[in-house]
Structure formats: structure tokens, C-alpha cells
Tab-separated table of N, CA, C and O in Angstrom:
chain	number	residue	atom	x	y	z
K	511	MET	N	-30.165	27.524	67.459
K	511	MET	CA	-30.263	26.084	67.657
K	511	MET	C	-30.534	25.417	66.314
K	511	MET	O	-31.502	25.750	65.642
K	512	PRO	N	-29.667	24.507	65.904
K	512	PRO	CA	-29.870	23.823	64.622
K	512	PRO	C	-31.140	22.963	64.636
K	512	PRO	O	-31.491	22.373	65.656
K	513	THR	N	-31.791	22.893	63.494
K	513	THR	CA	-32.966	22.041	63.355
K	513	THR	C	-32.524	20.595	63.190
K	513	THR	O	-31.360	20.330	62.845
K	514	PRO	N	-33.439	19.645	63.380
K	514	PRO	CA	-33.063	18.244	63.146
K	514	PRO	C	-32.557	18.001	61.728
K	514	PRO	O	-31.601	17.245	61.527
K	515	THR	N	-33.172	18.656	60.749
K	515	THR	CA	-32.718	18.469	59.368
K	515	THR	C	-31.323	19.046	59.177
K	515	THR	O	-30.482	18.442	58.505
K	516	GLN	N	-31.053	20.203	59.768
K	516	GLN	CA	-29.714	20.779	59.647
K	516	GLN	C	-28.676	19.864	60.288
K	516	GLN	O	-27.586	19.668	59.738
K	517	LEU	N	-28.992	19.296	61.424
K	517	LEU	CA	-28.061	18.361	62.070
K	517	LEU	C	-27.818	17.143	61.184
K	517	LEU	O	-26.681	16.673	61.058
K	518	ALA	N	-28.878	16.648	60.560
K	518	ALA	CA	-28.741	15.487	59.680
K	518	ALA	C	-27.898	15.828	58.450
K	518	ALA	O	-27.027	15.047	58.055
K	519	VAL	N	-28.148	16.985	57.842
K	519	VAL	CA	-27.372	17.397	56.666
K	519	VAL	C	-25.907	17.560	57.047
K	519	VAL	O	-25.011	17.104	56.324
K	520	THR	N	-25.631	18.159	58.185
K	520	THR	CA	-24.248	18.323	58.643
K	520	THR	C	-23.584	16.971	58.865
K	520	THR	O	-22.435	16.749	58.466
K	521	ARG	N	-24.307	16.044	59.478
K	521	ARG	CA	-23.765	14.694	59.701
K	521	ARG	C	-23.455	14.021	58.363
K	521	ARG	O	-22.389	13.417	58.194
K	522	LEU	N	-24.366	14.153	57.406
K	522	LEU	CA	-24.141	13.537	56.100
K	522	LEU	C	-22.978	14.197	55.360
K	522	LEU	O	-22.201	13.511	54.684
K	523	LEU	N	-22.853	15.500	55.494
K	523	LEU	CA	-21.701	16.190	54.892
K	523	LEU	C	-20.404	15.654	55.481
K	523	LEU	O	-19.428	15.432	54.763
K	524	ARG	N	-20.401	15.465	56.769
K	524	ARG	CA	-19.200	14.933	57.424
K	524	ARG	C	-18.892	13.527	56.911
K	524	ARG	O	-17.738	13.185	56.653
K	525	GLU	N	-19.928	12.722	56.746
K	525	GLU	CA	-19.729	11.361	56.248
K	525	GLU	C	-19.153	11.355	54.838
K	525	GLU	O	-18.237	10.583	54.546
K	526	VAL	N	-19.676	12.200	53.953
K	526	VAL	CA	-19.221	12.156	52.560
K	526	VAL	C	-17.840	12.788	52.379
K	526	VAL	O	-17.138	12.449	51.434
K	527	THR	N	-17.462	13.680	53.272
K	527	THR	CA	-16.150	14.314	53.150
K	527	THR	C	-15.075	13.624	53.974
K	527	THR	O	-13.885	13.822	53.721
K	528	GLY	N	-15.480	12.865	54.979
K	528	GLY	CA	-14.511	12.211	55.845
K	528	GLY	C	-13.869	13.150	56.852
K	528	GLY	O	-12.846	12.820	57.449
K	529	GLU	N	-14.463	14.316	57.026
K	529	GLU	CA	-13.901	15.302	57.956
K	529	GLU	C	-14.243	14.942	59.402
K	529	GLU	O	-15.077	14.089	59.672
K	530	ASP	N	-13.609	15.644	60.343
K	530	ASP	CA	-13.805	15.353	61.763
K	530	ASP	C	-14.917	16.213	62.371
K	530	ASP	O	-15.514	17.058	61.705
K	531	GLU	N	-15.174	15.984	63.647
K	531	GLU	CA	-16.248	16.693	64.347
K	531	GLU	C	-15.988	18.191	64.456
K	531	GLU	O	-16.921	18.984	64.408
K	532	ALA	N	-14.740	18.588	64.587
K	532	ALA	CA	-14.422	20.020	64.668
K	532	ALA	C	-14.807	20.716	63.370
K	532	ALA	O	-15.326	21.835	63.378
K	533	TRP	N	-14.563	20.065	62.265
K	533	TRP	CA	-14.956	20.599	60.959
K	533	TRP	C	-16.468	20.753	60.896
K	533	TRP	O	-16.979	21.796	60.495
K	534	ALA	N	-17.176	19.716	61.311
K	534	ALA	CA	-18.642	19.742	61.268
K	534	ALA	C	-19.207	20.802	62.206
K	534	ALA	O	-20.225	21.425	61.896
K	535	ALA	N	-18.554	21.028	63.329
K	535	ALA	CA	-19.037	22.021	64.294
K	535	ALA	C	-19.013	23.431	63.720
K	535	ALA	O	-19.770	24.303	64.162
K	536	ALA	N	-18.165	23.663	62.737
K	536	ALA	CA	-18.063	24.994	62.124
K	536	ALA	C	-19.109	25.235	61.035
K	536	ALA	O	-19.223	26.344	60.529
K	537	ILE	N	-19.874	24.203	60.690
K	537	ILE	CA	-20.886	24.343	59.643
K	537	ILE	C	-22.135	24.982	60.220
K	537	ILE	O	-22.656	24.558	61.247
K	538	GLY	N	-22.607	26.016	59.543
K	538	GLY	CA	-23.837	26.686	59.928
K	538	GLY	C	-24.746	26.841	58.728
K	538	GLY	O	-24.395	26.441	57.616
K	539	PRO	N	-25.898	27.429	58.908
K	539	PRO	CA	-26.851	27.579	57.805
K	539	PRO	C	-26.283	28.333	56.605
K	539	PRO	O	-26.601	28.021	55.458
K	540	ALA	N	-25.432	29.321	56.842
K	540	ALA	CA	-24.899	30.142	55.744
K	540	ALA	C	-23.686	29.507	55.060
K	540	ALA	O	-23.205	30.030	54.056
K	541	THR	N	-23.214	28.386	55.554
K	541	THR	CA	-22.055	27.723	54.963
K	541	THR	C	-22.400	27.273	53.543
K	541	THR	O	-23.384	26.575	53.327
K	542	ARG	N	-21.572	27.692	52.594
K	542	ARG	CA	-21.803	27.343	51.187
K	542	ARG	C	-21.102	26.027	50.846
K	542	ARG	O	-19.963	25.796	51.255
K	543	LEU	N	-21.812	25.185	50.108
K	543	LEU	CA	-21.253	23.885	49.753
K	543	LEU	C	-20.029	24.021	48.863
K	543	LEU	O	-19.060	23.285	49.019
K	544	ASP	N	-20.055	24.964	47.949
K	544	ASP	CA	-18.921	25.148	47.042
K	544	ASP	C	-17.901	26.118	47.628
K	544	ASP	O	-16.740	25.774	47.796
K	545	GLY	N	-18.344	27.310	47.965
K	545	GLY	CA	-17.427	28.375	48.358
K	545	GLY	C	-16.758	28.194	49.702
K	545	GLY	O	-15.659	28.691	49.916
K	546	ASP	N	-17.410	27.484	50.628
K	546	ASP	CA	-16.827	27.297	51.961
K	546	ASP	C	-16.328	25.872	52.190
K	546	ASP	O	-15.265	25.674	52.767
K	547	LEU	N	-17.119	24.894	51.762
K	547	LEU	CA	-16.750	23.495	52.004
K	547	LEU	C	-15.972	22.886	50.847
K	547	LEU	O	-15.380	21.824	50.997
K	548	PHE	N	-15.999	23.542	49.699
K	548	PHE	CA	-15.285	23.080	48.505
K	548	PHE	C	-15.668	21.654	48.118
K	548	PHE	O	-14.820	20.842	47.750
K	549	LEU	N	-16.981	21.346	48.209
K	549	LEU	CA	-17.434	20.020	47.801
K	549	LEU	C	-17.203	19.843	46.313
K	549	LEU	O	-17.491	20.735	45.515
K	550	ASP	N	-16.711	18.692	45.932
K	550	ASP	CA	-16.583	18.402	44.509
K	550	ASP	C	-17.846	17.671	44.045
K	550	ASP	O	-18.735	17.370	44.845
K	551	SER	N	-17.931	17.404	42.767
K	551	SER	CA	-19.149	16.804	42.215
K	551	SER	C	-19.401	15.405	42.781
K	551	SER	O	-20.565	15.022	42.982
K	552	LEU	N	-18.364	14.661	43.071
K	552	LEU	CA	-18.547	13.330	43.644
K	552	LEU	C	-19.106	13.410	45.069
K	552	LEU	O	-19.962	12.610	45.445
K	553	GLU	N	-18.620	14.353	45.838
K	553	GLU	CA	-19.135	14.527	47.200
K	553	GLU	C	-20.581	15.011	47.172
K	553	GLU	O	-21.399	14.569	47.981
K	554	LEU	N	-20.907	15.897	46.233
K	554	LEU	CA	-22.284	16.368	46.102
K	554	LEU	C	-23.201	15.219	45.702
K	554	LEU	O	-24.309	15.082	46.238
K	555	ALA	N	-22.745	14.371	44.787
K	555	ALA	CA	-23.533	13.200	44.387
K	555	ALA	C	-23.707	12.237	45.556
K	555	ALA	O	-24.790	11.675	45.754
K	556	ALA	N	-22.657	12.059	46.344
K	556	ALA	CA	-22.746	11.191	47.519
K	556	ALA	C	-23.725	11.763	48.535
K	556	ALA	O	-24.512	11.023	49.135
K	557	LEU	N	-23.698	13.089	48.718
K	557	LEU	CA	-24.655	13.728	49.625
K	557	LEU	C	-26.070	13.507	49.123
K	557	LEU	O	-26.969	13.163	49.910
K	558	ALA	N	-26.289	13.666	47.828
K	558	ALA	CA	-27.615	13.455	47.242
K	558	ALA	C	-28.092	12.027	47.500
K	558	ALA	O	-29.247	11.806	47.881
K	559	GLY	N	-27.213	11.066	47.315
K	559	GLY	CA	-27.567	9.672	47.553
K	559	GLY	C	-27.907	9.388	49.003
K	559	GLY	O	-28.873	8.682	49.306
K	560	ARG	N	-27.152	9.969	49.899
K	560	ARG	CA	-27.408	9.744	51.325
K	560	ARG	C	-28.688	10.440	51.783
K	560	ARG	O	-29.410	9.915	52.630
K	561	LEU	N	-28.963	11.606	51.214
K	561	LEU	CA	-30.227	12.282	51.539
K	561	LEU	C	-31.410	11.456	51.055
K	561	LEU	O	-32.410	11.311	51.771
K	562	ALA	N	-31.312	10.903	49.840
K	562	ALA	CA	-32.385	10.064	49.310
K	562	ALA	C	-32.564	8.810	50.161
K	562	ALA	O	-33.693	8.386	50.424
K	563	ALA	N	-31.459	8.230	50.611
K	563	ALA	CA	-31.537	7.038	51.457
K	563	ALA	C	-32.178	7.368	52.803
K	563	ALA	O	-32.950	6.571	53.344
K	564	ALA	N	-31.872	8.538	53.336
K	564	ALA	CA	-32.386	8.928	54.647
K	564	ALA	C	-33.837	9.392	54.597
K	564	ALA	O	-34.607	9.130	55.523
K	565	TYR	N	-34.202	10.093	53.518
K	565	TYR	CA	-35.514	10.741	53.480
K	565	TYR	C	-36.433	10.228	52.381
K	565	TYR	O	-37.568	10.670	52.271
K	566	GLY	N	-35.961	9.339	51.542
K	566	GLY	CA	-36.787	8.802	50.466
K	566	GLY	C	-36.422	9.413	49.126
K	566	GLY	O	-35.817	10.479	49.037
K	567	ALA	N	-36.836	8.722	48.079
K	567	ALA	CA	-36.480	9.110	46.717
K	567	ALA	C	-37.038	10.465	46.313
K	567	ALA	O	-36.530	11.091	45.380
K	568	ALA	N	-38.064	10.952	46.999
K	568	ALA	CA	-38.631	12.266	46.667
K	568	ALA	C	-37.615	13.382	46.915
K	568	ALA	O	-37.699	14.446	46.305
K	569	VAL	N	-36.662	13.138	47.805
K	569	VAL	CA	-35.609	14.125	48.062
K	569	VAL	C	-34.503	13.871	47.046
K	569	VAL	O	-33.610	13.059	47.248
K	570	ASP	N	-34.601	14.583	45.928
K	570	ASP	CA	-33.694	14.403	44.796
K	570	ASP	C	-32.792	15.630	44.688
K	570	ASP	O	-33.006	16.508	43.856
K	571	LEU	N	-31.781	15.691	45.552
K	571	LEU	CA	-30.883	16.838	45.554
K	571	LEU	C	-30.175	16.996	44.212
K	571	LEU	O	-30.007	18.110	43.735
K	572	ALA	N	-29.806	15.901	43.590
K	572	ALA	CA	-29.121	15.984	42.290
K	572	ALA	C	-30.025	16.658	41.260
K	572	ALA	O	-29.582	17.514	40.495
K	573	GLY	N	-31.285	16.292	41.235
K	573	GLY	CA	-32.234	16.921	40.323
K	573	GLY	C	-32.449	18.382	40.644
K	573	GLY	O	-32.532	19.225	39.740
K	574	TYR	N	-32.518	18.685	41.915
K	574	TYR	CA	-32.688	20.073	42.355
K	574	TYR	C	-31.490	20.920	41.922
K	574	TYR	O	-31.649	21.989	41.345
K	575	VAL	N	-30.307	20.426	42.173
K	575	VAL	CA	-29.081	21.151	41.830
K	575	VAL	C	-28.964	21.313	40.312
K	575	VAL	O	-28.527	22.358	39.822
K	576	ALA	N	-29.366	20.297	39.571
K	576	ALA	CA	-29.275	20.361	38.114
K	576	ALA	C	-30.136	21.486	37.539
K	576	ALA	O	-29.816	22.033	36.482
K	577	GLY	N	-31.191	21.866	38.256
K	577	GLY	CA	-32.069	22.929	37.790
K	577	GLY	C	-31.650	24.326	38.208
K	577	GLY	O	-32.316	25.300	37.858
K	578	LEU	N	-30.562	24.443	38.945
K	578	LEU	CA	-30.130	25.750	39.435
K	578	LEU	C	-29.308	26.498	38.393
K	578	LEU	O	-28.545	25.894	37.637
K	579	GLU	N	-29.457	27.802	38.403
K	579	GLU	CA	-28.575	28.659	37.596
K	579	GLU	C	-27.189	28.631	38.240
K	579	GLU	O	-27.041	28.300	39.422
K	580	LEU	N	-26.176	29.004	37.479
K	580	LEU	CA	-24.795	28.948	37.956
K	580	LEU	C	-24.600	29.714	39.258
K	580	LEU	O	-23.992	29.208	40.203
K	581	GLU	N	-25.115	30.927	39.335
K	581	GLU	CA	-24.939	31.741	40.554
K	581	GLU	C	-25.558	31.053	41.772
K	581	GLU	O	-24.961	31.024	42.848
K	582	ALA	N	-26.747	30.480	41.604
K	582	ALA	CA	-27.410	29.779	42.708
K	582	ALA	C	-26.623	28.537	43.107
K	582	ALA	O	-26.538	28.197	44.290
K	583	LEU	N	-26.047	27.875	42.130
K	583	LEU	CA	-25.237	26.698	42.416
K	583	LEU	C	-23.991	27.069	43.209
K	583	LEU	O	-23.628	26.402	44.174
K	584	LEU	N	-23.354	28.163	42.823
K	584	LEU	CA	-22.137	28.602	43.509
K	584	LEU	C	-22.401	29.078	44.932
K	584	LEU	O	-21.508	29.020	45.778
K	585	THR	N	-23.596	29.559	45.193
K	585	THR	CA	-23.916	30.089	46.521
K	585	THR	C	-24.819	29.148	47.317
K	585	THR	O	-25.306	29.525	48.378
K	586	LEU	N	-25.031	27.931	46.827
K	586	LEU	CA	-25.879	26.958	47.518
K	586	LEU	C	-25.350	26.726	48.926
K	586	LEU	O	-24.186	26.364	49.123
K	587	SER	N	-26.203	26.958	49.907
K	587	SER	CA	-25.788	26.866	51.304
K	587	SER	C	-26.438	25.667	52.000
K	587	SER	O	-27.374	25.049	51.468
K	588	VAL	N	-25.967	25.399	53.186
K	588	VAL	CA	-26.568	24.363	54.014
K	588	VAL	C	-28.038	24.706	54.255
K	588	VAL	O	-28.905	23.832	54.178
K	589	ALA	N	-28.346	25.969	54.500
K	589	ALA	CA	-29.735	26.381	54.704
K	589	ALA	C	-30.583	26.095	53.474
K	589	ALA	O	-31.754	25.690	53.604
K	590	ASP	N	-30.025	26.281	52.278
K	590	ASP	CA	-30.760	25.974	51.051
K	590	ASP	C	-31.071	24.481	50.965
K	590	ASP	O	-32.176	24.085	50.591
K	591	VAL	N	-30.096	23.653	51.293
K	591	VAL	CA	-30.299	22.202	51.259
K	591	VAL	C	-31.342	21.798	52.299
K	591	VAL	O	-32.259	21.023	52.015
K	592	VAL	N	-31.230	22.349	53.494
K	592	VAL	CA	-32.191	22.050	54.560
K	592	VAL	C	-33.596	22.468	54.134
K	592	VAL	O	-34.560	21.714	54.298
K	593	SER	N	-33.710	23.663	53.571
K	593	SER	CA	-35.006	24.150	53.113
K	593	SER	C	-35.578	23.249	52.028
K	593	SER	O	-36.767	22.924	52.028
K	594	TYR	N	-34.731	22.826	51.092
K	594	TYR	CA	-35.179	21.921	50.029
K	594	TYR	C	-35.677	20.600	50.629
K	594	TYR	O	-36.751	20.117	50.273
K	595	VAL	N	-34.896	20.014	51.517
K	595	VAL	CA	-35.289	18.736	52.129
K	595	VAL	C	-36.607	18.898	52.884
K	595	VAL	O	-37.535	18.100	52.714
K	596	ASP	N	-36.706	19.929	53.694
K	596	ASP	CA	-37.924	20.147	54.478
K	596	ASP	C	-39.135	20.399	53.584
K	596	ASP	O	-40.225	19.864	53.837
K	597	SER	N	-38.962	21.185	52.522
K	597	SER	CA	-40.098	21.473	51.643
K	597	SER	C	-40.516	20.237	50.859
K	597	SER	O	-41.709	20.017	50.635
K	598	THR	N	-39.566	19.419	50.461
K	598	THR	CA	-39.877	18.183	49.739
K	598	THR	C	-40.627	17.220	50.642
K	598	THR	O	-41.531	16.524	50.195
K	599	ARG	N	-40.260	17.214	51.880
K	599	ARG	CA	-40.898	16.315	52.861
K	599	ARG	C	-42.167	16.904	53.426
K	599	ARG	O	-42.882	16.247	54.184
K	600	GLY	N	-42.455	18.171	53.102
K	600	GLY	CA	-43.656	18.823	53.614
K	600	GLY	C	-43.572	19.198	55.069
K	600	GLY	O	-44.580	19.272	55.771
K	601	THR	N	-42.366	19.464	55.548
K	601	THR	CA	-42.194	19.792	56.962
K	601	THR	C	-41.928	21.273	57.197
K	601	THR	O	-41.542	21.675	58.277
K	602	THR	N	-42.125	22.100	56.158
K	602	THR	CA	-41.946	23.549	56.376
K	602	THR	C	-43.266	24.246	56.372
K	602	THR	O	-44.250	23.774	55.904
């Protein structure tokens, strides 16, 4: 069962990519932003902006991603984003 944060991240991913509900239904915790969804830098920036708008400026996905090593960036998953959002908000 997806968590509320995972549902929100999936909804925001759908918004920034313009994909349909069937696409979003296939997203799970292990789905990688780069390797599976092929998000480009503009979509990642848009996701960061929407997360900040939804959860407050403390959720700085762009800053978080900027601090990642290349391997971590390439394997960044929906679960990683959810974990980051939840930990920033103090909900984990």
C-alpha cells in the first residue's frame, strides 16, 4: 500500500511529465527517476519546485540531488525521494 507521500510524489511526477494515469499506476518505490522514468533536468527541477510548494521550502530536492554522487543520482528512486521528503518533514 503506497504511503500518502508516495502517492503525492507520484501525482507530482505525473504533473511534471504530462503522462497519463496508466503511466502513474506503474510507478512504485523502486522506480528510478533517471533509469526508468527518464526524467530530464527540467522535469527534475519542476518536481523540486512542486515538492517545495506542497511541503514547504525545507523540502529542497534540488539541493539534495546536487549533493549526490553520480551513482546515487543515477539510481535515485521514488522511495529515495519519499524518504527524503518524509525525513525533512520529520515524519519518519
